[in-house]
Phi, psi and omega in degrees: 000325186268013187298317173281346201283327191290308177297319186287318189289317183291322178296317187285330185284323183284332176297320179286347188077031191253148167273175173304320189283323172280338167297318178299307181301310175303318194273331184091036184222189182257159180305326188279351172282321176288332179295314174312316187293325183282342171270345172138003182269158179252160184267165171294130195311316178305334181282338193289332175284331177287318175308303192292329187285320186296317185275354178083018171246176165279149173322313183299314184309319179296339175257004171090011184259002181272005183052042176079158178292142170299146173299145175307324183286329178293316185296304170313314172292319172298318182302312177292327177287324173304314189300330185281349184264152172265201198295346182259019185061030178240154173266110183306304170204172199285335174292313181289322172295335181277339166300314181287323186295315184288322167306320169304311177305320183292318183293327172293325170302306185297327175286326178294331178289310172317309197282336183290324173289349181063051178289137172282355172229054193308314190285330180290313174313298195301317186295314184298316192292323170301314181284331181105154183221013173097344183282162189238138180058048178278140169222162173245138168223119181235117182231112177226181186296349186273351186128215184199149184244125174228137175210144163251133193283327186223172186296152350276171168067052172289155183194171183213132190219115181240113190231114182294152190302120180284137179262009176273158190268114178286356182271342182278130185293354183261007175305128173299332187282355183229047176283136173312322177306335183294312176305315175295320170296313180291338163300326179288305182291359175257002175290156183285142176080001181293304188296327183298313178300315177294323179287322177298309173307314179294343180279350184270159173315125184313319181272014179277136157264143173235178182240169174299308194304336170297311170307313182304310191289312189287317188260359179056051176238152184296155170301316182298317180304308183294337185280320179291312175299322184290324188295315184290333174293318180298321180294321179264016176059029171280339167237168173244163188240144169215182178236147182256125186277124180239155185302303195261324183206127164302141180255134181272143171221172199218150187229123168313129185243358184277346186044242189266008187284330184294317171314301180293324179301298182301334180292315190285337176299316172303310179301316174303319181283327182254039193301139190240134173266358187278105190241123173287324169220119165232118175232127185237081178257017179291138182237349188237157166307149176293322178249116182283136172214126179282350182257000000 
C-alpha cells in the first residue's frame, strides 16, 4: 500500500508550497515524522484524512490511486450544475436555475479575487463579501504588471472585471482604445434624450420592434427629435431597421441591438462618477502606466 506514498507526499507537499515543518504543524506531528514518511514509512491511518485535507487531495491520491486531479473546468462545471438544483436535485424552472448559477459564479469570482490577492483566509473573506458586510459602494481592485481585477461587491450595480494587460501601443493611431469614432459616439450620446431612448429600448422585450411614433408617444419627444435620434442609433448600429408591410406604404420599424452592453457601459460610467475609496481588497502593485505609448 505504501509503494507510492512517499513520492506522492513529497510531490504534493512541494506543489502546495509547504516545507516539511509547515506540513507537520498543519497535521499536528513533528517535522521528523514527515521526514520519515517521505523516506518510506507510513503515517497512522487516522492521520491520512488530515494529510489529504491539508494537501487538498483525496486519500487515494496520496497513494497514487486517484487517476489524477479533476480538471479545473470540470470542477467548476460540476459546481455550477449543482448550484442550479434544489434540495431534491431538480431545477425548479430555467429562470430560477439561471439565477442560482449566476450567484455561484459570483462566489467563484470573488474567491478568485481573494486567492489572487493571496489572502490567508480567502474563503472567509469571500463569504463575508457574498453575505454582505454593511459597507456601501465597496470595491475590490487589484492592479499589477499582469493587468487588473476590479469588482463592485454590493448593490446596486455589482460587477466583476478581469482584464489582462493590453500589449498594444496606444501611441499608434491603430490603437483600438483611441478610435476617432469614439468622440463622435460620445457627442451623440451626450445629446438630449438619447440616453433616455436607449434605456427605454433596453426596457423592452429583446424580440420587440418599435416605430418612431412609439418614441414620440412614450417619451414625449418631438417628431424631428425622434428622427434624428433614430438616424444616430442606426449610424452606430445600436438598433437595426426592418419594414412592416402595409397596404399603401410599408412602415419602418426598429429593434434594439446593444444587448447587455448598455448596462455595462452605464455601470462603468457610474464608477467614474462615484469613485470609492472603500475597498474590500485594494492592492496597487503596478509600476508601469496603464497605457503603453512609444511616443
